[in-house]
Amino acid sequence: MHNRIGCLIIHGFGGNINEVEPLISYLIEQGYKVMAPGLKGHTGKREDLKAVKYTEWIASAETDLLALLSDCKKVYIIGFSMGGLIAVNLGLKHRISGIVTLNTPIYYWNIKRIIINIASDLVNRDFKYSKRYINSSKKLPFLALLNFRLLLSKTKPKVKALKCPIFVAQAINDDTVRKS
């Protein structure tokens, strides 16, 4: 085992490693060993996400985590959005040095923010938020959404059982993820 510090970076639901690429590049430049798995089914094709269970998303990330654990003295997991839920599950199963969650959905859908956004669309007549909500519902299959909700409901009660340090970063004006 080397004295290196490893970072596992996990992308969000329906996304890919491109959404965390700036962080990956920065950490590599700082000398960290970084792995960022593409979660199973997250290819950008709707049909690929249809038949995948949330346990397979966790397993996708766990493969890279095990490689880091065998090669690094310390390993931190950084999870963006749904990636934070996966990080919690892995942190409960493996000995890691810490977890960072970025806009992880513990409280899902900020209805007040969505209403404000849609009202803004109506007033400004630009419909940028409304289009995003419609496109999102077309992009993600119902079974994938169901598996996301299962991952959330099964992970949420486990957070308090974590033994490692956790840093939670949450945007205030995120319409998908509420701060509380």
Coordinates of C-alpha atoms in Angstrom, one line a residue:
M1 CA 0.0 0.0 0.0
H2 CA 1.3 3.4 -0.9
N3 CA 1.2 6.6 1.1
R4 CA -1.1 8.1 -1.5
I5 CA -4.5 9.6 -0.8
G6 CA -7.2 8.4 -3.1
C7 CA -10.5 10.1 -4.0
L8 CA -13.5 8.2 -5.5
I9 CA -15.8 10.7 -7.2
I10 CA -19.3 9.6 -8.0
H11 CA -21.5 11.4 -10.5
G12 CA -25.3 12.0 -10.1
F13 CA -28.4 10.3 -11.3
G14 CA -28.8 10.3 -15.1
G15 CA -25.5 12.0 -15.4
N16 CA -21.9 10.9 -16.1
I17 CA -18.4 11.7 -15.2
N18 CA -18.4 14.9 -17.4
E19 CA -20.5 16.6 -14.6
V20 CA -17.6 16.1 -12.2
E21 CA -14.7 16.5 -14.6
P22 CA -13.5 19.8 -13.3
L23 CA -13.1 18.4 -9.8
I24 CA -11.4 15.2 -11.2
S25 CA -8.9 17.3 -13.0
Y26 CA -8.2 19.6 -10.1
L27 CA -7.6 16.7 -7.6
I28 CA -5.3 15.0 -10.1
E29 CA -3.3 18.2 -10.5
Q30 CA -3.0 18.3 -6.6
G31 CA -1.5 14.8 -6.6
Y32 CA -4.4 12.7 -5.5
K33 CA -5.1 9.3 -7.1
V34 CA -8.6 9.8 -8.5
M35 CA -11.1 7.3 -9.8
A36 CA -14.6 8.2 -11.1
P37 CA -16.7 5.3 -12.2
G38 CA -19.4 5.6 -14.8
L39 CA -22.4 4.1 -13.0
K40 CA -24.1 1.2 -14.7
G41 CA -26.8 2.3 -17.1
H42 CA -25.7 6.0 -17.1
T43 CA -24.6 6.0 -20.8
G44 CA -26.9 8.9 -21.9
K45 CA -29.2 6.5 -23.6
R46 CA -32.7 6.2 -21.9
E47 CA -33.0 2.5 -22.6
D48 CA -29.7 1.7 -20.9
L49 CA -31.0 3.2 -17.6
K50 CA -34.3 1.3 -17.8
A51 CA -33.3 -2.1 -16.6
V52 CA -30.7 -1.2 -13.9
K53 CA -31.3 -1.5 -10.2
Y54 CA -29.9 0.9 -7.6
T55 CA -27.8 -1.9 -6.2
E56 CA -26.0 -2.1 -9.5
W57 CA -25.1 1.7 -9.3
I58 CA -23.6 1.0 -5.9
A59 CA -21.7 -2.0 -7.2
S60 CA -20.3 0.1 -10.1
A61 CA -18.7 2.5 -7.7
E62 CA -17.6 -0.2 -5.3
T63 CA -15.4 -1.8 -7.9
D64 CA -13.3 1.4 -8.2
L65 CA -13.4 2.0 -4.4
L66 CA -11.8 -1.4 -3.8
A67 CA -9.0 -0.6 -6.2
L68 CA -8.3 2.7 -4.4
L69 CA -8.5 1.0 -1.0
S70 CA -5.8 -1.5 -2.1
D71 CA -3.5 1.2 -3.4
C72 CA -4.0 4.2 -1.1
K73 CA -3.3 4.9 2.6
K74 CA -6.4 7.0 2.9
V75 CA -9.5 7.1 0.6
Y76 CA -12.2 9.8 0.5
I77 CA -15.5 9.5 -1.4
I78 CA -17.0 12.5 -3.0
G79 CA -20.5 12.1 -4.2
F80 CA -22.4 14.6 -6.4
S81 CA -26.2 14.5 -6.0
M82 CA -27.2 10.8 -6.1
G83 CA -23.5 10.0 -5.9
G84 CA -23.6 11.1 -2.3
L85 CA -26.2 8.5 -1.5
I86 CA -23.9 5.9 -3.0
A87 CA -21.0 7.3 -1.0
V88 CA -23.0 6.8 2.2
N89 CA -23.7 3.1 1.3
L90 CA -20.0 2.5 0.6
G91 CA -18.9 4.3 3.7
L92 CA -21.0 2.0 5.8
K93 CA -19.5 -1.1 4.2
H94 CA -15.8 -0.1 3.9
R95 CA -13.3 1.7 6.0
I96 CA -12.8 5.0 4.4
S97 CA -11.3 8.3 5.7
G98 CA -14.2 10.6 4.9
I99 CA -17.2 11.5 2.7
V100 CA -18.0 14.7 0.9
T101 CA -21.6 15.1 -0.4
L102 CA -22.4 17.8 -2.9
N103 CA -26.2 18.6 -3.3
T104 CA -27.1 15.1 -2.2
P105 CA -30.9 14.5 -2.1
I106 CA -31.9 13.8 1.5
Y107 CA -34.9 16.1 1.1
Y108 CA -36.0 15.6 -2.4
W109 CA -37.9 18.1 -4.7
N110 CA -38.2 21.6 -3.4
I111 CA -41.8 22.2 -4.5
K112 CA -41.7 25.9 -3.4
R113 CA -38.6 26.5 -5.6
I114 CA -40.2 24.7 -8.6
I115 CA -43.4 26.9 -8.3
I116 CA -41.3 30.0 -8.1
N117 CA -39.3 28.9 -11.2
I118 CA -42.5 28.1 -13.2
A119 CA -44.0 31.4 -12.1
S120 CA -40.8 33.2 -13.3
D121 CA -41.2 31.4 -16.6
L122 CA -44.7 32.6 -17.0
V123 CA -43.8 36.2 -16.1
N124 CA -40.7 36.3 -18.3
R125 CA -42.2 34.2 -21.0
D126 CA -38.9 32.3 -21.5
F127 CA -39.9 28.9 -20.1
K128 CA -36.4 27.8 -19.4
Y129 CA -37.3 26.0 -16.1
S130 CA -40.5 24.4 -17.5
K131 CA -38.5 23.1 -20.5
R132 CA -35.9 21.6 -18.2
Y133 CA -38.6 19.9 -16.1
I134 CA -40.3 18.4 -19.1
N135 CA -37.0 17.3 -20.7
S136 CA -35.9 15.7 -17.5
S137 CA -39.1 13.6 -17.3
K138 CA -38.6 12.4 -20.9
K139 CA -34.9 11.5 -20.3
L140 CA -35.3 9.3 -17.3
P141 CA -37.4 6.1 -17.4
F142 CA -39.9 5.4 -14.7
L143 CA -38.1 2.3 -13.4
A144 CA -34.9 4.4 -13.0
L145 CA -36.8 7.0 -11.1
L146 CA -38.3 4.3 -8.9
N147 CA -34.8 2.9 -8.2
F148 CA -33.6 6.3 -7.4
R149 CA -36.4 6.7 -4.8
L150 CA -35.6 3.3 -3.4
L151 CA -31.9 4.2 -3.0
L152 CA -33.0 7.4 -1.3
S153 CA -35.4 5.8 1.1
K154 CA -33.1 3.0 2.0
T155 CA -30.0 5.3 2.5
K156 CA -31.6 8.2 4.4
P157 CA -32.0 6.3 7.7
K158 CA -28.5 4.9 7.5
V159 CA -26.7 8.3 7.4
K160 CA -26.5 8.5 11.2
A161 CA -24.7 5.1 11.4
L162 CA -21.6 6.5 9.5
K163 CA -18.4 6.2 11.5
C164 CA -16.2 8.4 9.2
P165 CA -16.3 12.2 9.0
I166 CA -18.8 13.6 6.5
F167 CA -18.9 17.1 5.0
V168 CA -22.2 18.1 3.5
A169 CA -22.4 20.9 0.9
Q170 CA -25.9 22.0 -0.2
A171 CA -27.0 24.8 -2.5
I172 CA -29.8 26.9 -1.1
N173 CA -31.6 27.6 -4.4
D174 CA -31.6 24.0 -5.8
D175 CA -35.1 23.0 -7.0
T176 CA -34.4 19.3 -7.0
V177 CA -32.7 19.0 -3.6
R178 CA -34.0 20.8 -0.6
K179 CA -31.7 21.9 2.2
S180 CA -34.2 20.6 4.8

